[in-house]
Amino acid sequence: MRLEKYLVQCGVASRKKIKVAIAQGRVTVNGNIEVNDATDVEWEKDIITFDGVIPEKKQLKYYVMYKIAGYITAMEDKNKKTVAELLPESIDKNSVFPVGRLDRDTEGLLLFTSDGDLSHAMAHPNRNMEKTYYVELDREISSEDIEALENGITLDTNYTALPSKVEYLSPKSIHLTITEGKYHQVKKMLKAVKNKVIYLKRIKFGNLTLEGMIPGEVKEIQREDIIM
Ligand code: URA
């Protein structure tokens, strides 16, 4: 495992601060200062110190957040409110990070973890992880539009989205299930059928749902709750 990742999982500081600390020579591996954050280290074998202290390996953590609008998906930002502000004090903000992202105005399910391997696996395109969104639209949606979305629509970036699943709810609302997570994907897909998203909420991520949760709530789950 990379030295930087090891220290992130120990929860000693944020990824950014760890990179700086390594570059400043504040980290040792088996007694030697190590300034390369990509150096390969092993949990059982190597002795790592951070500012002279051996950090303990932390238990990996998993949380589901019911994100509310107005917060960007980032752990820190100079000007904008971040989802980190929605995490309760009891959660170690240095060791967890969001898996994927939701736009500032998007609500719904956001998974946080300190498990870098899981996060990587969930985000991998071959995994085809399903994400379902509740979408409210500016204009009524036609059956032709639904068919186009289901077949895989070409976005204004010239990228053709993979086929999606659409559940018609009302003339101006649908459930849309996609397996990709391109930037502004849902908004761009609806724009491609000359419509506009006016409200967006992720209601499902893989097998995880918002069932029983209220807006703004964060609940801890276990690794076994996430089906991969
Ligand atoms: N698609 C979007 O356009 N926005 C999101 O926040 C998530 C998916």
Short mmCIF file of C-alpha atoms and ligand atoms in Angstrom, two decimals:
data_model
loop_
_atom_site.label_atom_id
_atom_site.label_comp_id
_atom_site.label_asym_id
_atom_site.label_seq_id
_atom_site.Cartn_x
_atom_site.Cartn_y
_atom_site.Cartn_z
CA MET A 1 0.00 0.00 0.00
CA ARG A 2 1.21 3.54 -0.73
CA LEU A 3 2.63 5.35 2.30
CA GLU A 4 0.19 8.23 1.88
CA LYS A 5 -2.80 5.85 1.78
CA TYR A 6 -1.54 4.01 4.86
CA LEU A 7 -1.45 7.28 6.82
CA VAL A 8 -4.88 8.34 5.51
CA GLN A 9 -6.29 5.05 6.80
CA CYS A 10 -4.63 5.67 10.17
CA GLY A 11 -6.53 8.95 10.26
CA VAL A 12 -3.50 11.04 11.30
CA ALA A 13 -4.45 14.02 9.11
CA SER A 14 -6.17 14.88 5.83
CA ARG A 15 -4.65 13.51 2.61
CA LYS A 16 -3.35 17.00 1.71
CA LYS A 17 -1.67 17.49 5.08
CA ILE A 18 -0.16 14.00 4.95
CA LYS A 19 1.40 14.73 1.55
CA VAL A 20 2.93 17.92 2.95
CA ALA A 21 4.19 16.15 6.10
CA ILE A 22 5.84 13.43 4.02
CA ALA A 23 7.51 16.01 1.78
CA GLN A 24 8.72 17.87 4.90
CA GLY A 25 10.47 14.73 6.18
CA ARG A 26 8.13 14.22 9.16
CA VAL A 27 7.46 10.58 8.30
CA THR A 28 9.80 7.64 8.79
CA VAL A 29 9.65 4.08 7.50
CA ASN A 30 11.70 1.58 9.51
CA GLY A 31 13.75 4.38 11.04
CA ASN A 32 14.52 6.24 7.80
CA ILE A 33 12.92 9.51 6.72
CA GLU A 34 10.73 8.86 3.68
CA VAL A 35 9.82 11.78 1.42
CA ASN A 36 8.11 9.77 -1.33
CA ASP A 37 4.38 9.45 -0.60
CA ALA A 38 4.08 6.59 -3.14
CA THR A 39 6.55 4.33 -1.33
CA ASP A 40 5.10 0.86 -0.85
CA VAL A 41 4.55 -0.12 2.80
CA GLU A 42 2.96 -3.11 4.53
CA TRP A 43 0.78 -3.04 7.65
CA GLU A 44 2.34 -6.06 9.36
CA LYS A 45 5.94 -5.58 8.35
CA ASP A 46 6.88 -1.89 8.32
CA ILE A 47 7.16 0.51 11.23
CA ILE A 48 5.94 3.95 10.27
CA THR A 49 6.13 7.11 12.38
CA PHE A 50 4.29 10.38 11.82
CA ASP A 51 5.79 13.33 13.72
CA GLY A 52 7.67 10.80 15.86
CA VAL A 53 4.59 8.74 16.81
CA ILE A 54 3.55 5.31 15.51
CA PRO A 55 -0.11 5.75 14.44
CA GLU A 56 -2.48 2.90 15.10
CA LYS A 57 -4.38 1.28 12.29
CA LYS A 58 -7.99 2.46 12.55
CA GLN A 59 -11.03 0.33 11.96
CA LEU A 60 -12.49 1.09 8.53
CA LYS A 61 -15.67 3.15 8.73
CA TYR A 62 -18.77 3.45 6.53
CA TYR A 63 -21.51 6.09 6.73
CA VAL A 64 -24.57 6.91 4.65
CA MET A 65 -25.45 10.60 4.45
CA TYR A 66 -28.81 12.01 3.32
CA LYS A 67 -27.25 15.08 1.72
CA ILE A 68 -29.21 18.30 1.57
CA ALA A 69 -28.83 21.01 -1.08
CA GLY A 70 -26.32 23.82 -0.66
CA TYR A 71 -23.20 21.76 0.13
CA ILE A 72 -20.46 20.78 -2.31
CA THR A 73 -19.03 17.26 -2.26
CA ALA A 74 -15.60 18.00 -0.84
CA MET A 75 -13.99 17.70 2.58
CA GLU A 76 -12.69 21.28 2.56
CA ASP A 77 -13.19 24.45 0.56
CA LYS A 78 -12.19 28.04 1.17
CA ASN A 79 -15.51 29.62 0.18
CA LYS A 80 -18.29 27.09 -0.17
CA LYS A 81 -20.06 24.96 2.42
CA THR A 82 -18.95 21.32 2.18
CA VAL A 83 -20.54 17.97 3.03
CA ALA A 84 -17.91 17.65 5.79
CA GLU A 85 -19.98 20.22 7.71
CA LEU A 86 -22.92 17.81 7.68
CA LEU A 87 -20.90 15.07 9.39
CA PRO A 88 -21.46 14.93 13.16
CA GLU A 89 -18.58 15.81 15.50
CA SER A 90 -18.20 12.16 16.50
CA ILE A 91 -16.96 11.23 13.01
CA ASP A 92 -13.23 11.58 12.36
CA LYS A 93 -13.27 13.92 9.35
CA ASN A 94 -9.60 13.31 8.65
CA SER A 95 -10.06 9.68 7.77
CA VAL A 96 -13.32 9.55 5.82
CA PHE A 97 -14.11 10.83 2.35
CA PRO A 98 -17.14 10.70 0.02
CA VAL A 99 -17.46 7.95 -2.59
CA GLY A 100 -18.30 9.75 -5.82
CA ARG A 101 -19.98 13.13 -5.79
CA LEU A 102 -23.30 14.92 -5.87
CA ASP A 103 -23.68 18.47 -7.18
CA ARG A 104 -24.19 21.30 -4.73
CA ASP A 105 -27.93 21.46 -5.52
CA THR A 106 -28.40 17.68 -5.56
CA GLU A 107 -29.80 15.92 -2.52
CA GLY A 108 -29.75 12.31 -1.44
CA LEU A 109 -27.52 9.39 -0.74
CA LEU A 110 -23.82 9.96 -0.34
CA LEU A 111 -21.58 7.24 1.02
CA PHE A 112 -18.56 8.11 3.18
CA THR A 113 -15.80 5.71 4.09
CA SER A 114 -12.18 5.45 5.16
CA ASP A 115 -11.89 2.32 2.98
CA GLY A 116 -9.93 3.38 -0.10
CA ASP A 117 -10.13 -0.05 -1.73
CA LEU A 118 -13.91 -0.18 -1.48
CA SER A 119 -14.23 3.36 -2.79
CA HIS A 120 -12.01 2.54 -5.74
CA ALA A 121 -13.93 -0.67 -6.49
CA MET A 122 -17.32 1.07 -6.32
CA ALA A 123 -16.21 3.82 -8.67
CA HIS A 124 -14.67 1.43 -11.22
CA PRO A 125 -16.60 1.57 -14.53
CA ASN A 126 -16.52 -2.24 -14.94
CA ARG A 127 -18.41 -2.60 -11.68
CA ASN A 128 -21.57 -1.09 -13.27
CA MET A 129 -22.72 0.14 -9.89
CA GLU A 130 -26.34 1.25 -10.22
CA LYS A 131 -27.37 4.69 -9.00
CA THR A 132 -31.02 5.67 -8.98
CA TYR A 133 -32.17 9.28 -9.00
CA TYR A 134 -35.54 10.86 -8.43
CA VAL A 135 -35.72 13.58 -11.08
CA GLU A 136 -38.19 16.45 -11.37
CA LEU A 137 -38.36 18.07 -14.78
CA ASP A 138 -39.15 21.46 -16.21
CA ARG A 139 -41.10 20.01 -19.15
CA GLU A 140 -43.27 16.96 -19.61
CA ILE A 141 -41.34 13.90 -20.70
CA SER A 142 -42.48 11.98 -23.78
CA SER A 143 -42.26 8.25 -24.44
CA GLU A 144 -39.72 9.05 -27.21
CA ASP A 145 -37.54 10.87 -24.67
CA ILE A 146 -37.76 7.88 -22.31
CA GLU A 147 -36.81 5.53 -25.11
CA ALA A 148 -33.84 7.71 -26.06
CA LEU A 149 -32.63 7.77 -22.43
CA GLU A 150 -33.06 4.02 -22.13
CA ASN A 151 -31.17 3.33 -25.36
CA GLY A 152 -28.18 5.50 -24.44
CA ILE A 153 -28.24 9.15 -25.38
CA THR A 154 -25.45 11.29 -26.82
CA LEU A 155 -24.59 14.19 -24.52
CA ASP A 156 -23.47 17.67 -25.59
CA THR A 157 -19.91 16.59 -24.82
CA ASN A 158 -20.25 14.07 -27.69
CA TYR A 159 -20.14 11.25 -25.16
CA THR A 160 -22.82 8.60 -25.56
CA ALA A 161 -24.20 7.55 -22.22
CA LEU A 162 -24.74 3.87 -21.52
CA PRO A 163 -28.35 2.64 -21.63
CA SER A 164 -30.29 3.62 -18.52
CA LYS A 165 -33.54 2.54 -16.88
CA VAL A 166 -36.41 4.98 -16.65
CA GLU A 167 -39.44 4.60 -14.43
CA TYR A 168 -42.16 7.04 -15.35
CA LEU A 169 -43.75 8.59 -12.26
CA SER A 170 -45.71 11.56 -13.62
CA PRO A 171 -45.51 13.85 -16.70
CA LYS A 172 -42.70 15.82 -15.00
CA SER A 173 -40.99 13.25 -12.77
CA ILE A 174 -39.07 10.02 -13.28
CA HIS A 175 -36.76 7.58 -11.54
CA LEU A 176 -33.59 7.30 -13.59
CA THR A 177 -31.09 4.50 -12.98
CA ILE A 178 -27.61 4.84 -14.44
CA THR A 179 -24.40 2.90 -14.01
CA GLU A 180 -21.98 5.71 -14.84
CA GLY A 181 -21.05 8.78 -12.87
CA LYS A 182 -19.84 11.36 -15.33
CA TYR A 183 -19.84 15.02 -14.28
CA HIS A 184 -23.43 16.36 -14.29
CA GLN A 185 -24.49 13.13 -15.97
CA VAL A 186 -28.21 13.17 -15.15
CA LYS A 187 -28.57 16.86 -15.96
CA LYS A 188 -26.76 16.38 -19.28
CA MET A 189 -28.87 13.33 -20.17
CA LEU A 190 -32.08 15.30 -19.64
CA LYS A 191 -30.63 18.29 -21.49
CA ALA A 192 -29.99 15.96 -24.43
CA VAL A 193 -33.77 15.38 -24.70
CA LYS A 194 -34.31 19.15 -24.48
CA ASN A 195 -35.54 19.05 -20.91
CA LYS A 196 -34.16 20.48 -17.67
CA VAL A 197 -33.69 18.99 -14.24
CA ILE A 198 -35.26 21.21 -11.61
CA TYR A 199 -34.79 18.87 -8.65
CA LEU A 200 -32.46 15.90 -8.27
CA LYS A 201 -32.16 13.39 -5.46
CA ARG A 202 -30.13 10.17 -5.41
CA ILE A 203 -32.33 7.59 -3.76
CA LYS A 204 -30.22 4.46 -4.28
CA PHE A 205 -26.51 3.67 -4.59
CA GLY A 206 -25.91 -0.02 -5.32
CA ASN A 207 -28.04 -1.78 -2.70
CA LEU A 208 -27.99 1.22 -0.32
CA THR A 209 -31.13 3.33 0.08
CA LEU A 210 -32.31 6.28 2.16
CA GLU A 211 -35.03 4.23 3.81
CA GLY A 212 -35.89 5.49 7.29
CA MET A 213 -33.55 8.50 7.00
CA ILE A 214 -34.41 12.18 7.20
CA PRO A 215 -32.71 14.98 5.21
CA GLY A 216 -29.33 15.87 6.73
CA GLU A 217 -29.05 12.61 8.67
CA VAL A 218 -25.88 10.54 8.74
CA LYS A 219 -25.90 6.92 9.86
CA GLU A 220 -23.12 4.44 10.36
CA ILE A 221 -23.34 1.17 8.45
CA GLN A 222 -21.09 -1.89 8.34
CA ARG A 223 -19.02 -3.18 5.43
CA GLU A 224 -21.35 -6.22 5.23
CA ASP A 225 -24.28 -3.87 4.52
CA ILE A 226 -22.71 -2.96 1.19
CA ILE A 227 -23.24 -5.61 -1.47
CA MET A 228 -20.56 -5.58 -4.14
N1 URA B 1 -25.98 13.73 -12.10
C1 URA B 1 -26.01 15.07 -12.01
O1 URA B 1 -26.24 15.75 -12.98
N2 URA B 1 -25.78 15.62 -10.81
C2 URA B 1 -25.55 14.90 -9.69
O2 URA B 1 -25.35 15.48 -8.62
C3 URA B 1 -25.52 13.52 -9.81
C4 URA B 1 -25.74 12.95 -11.02
#
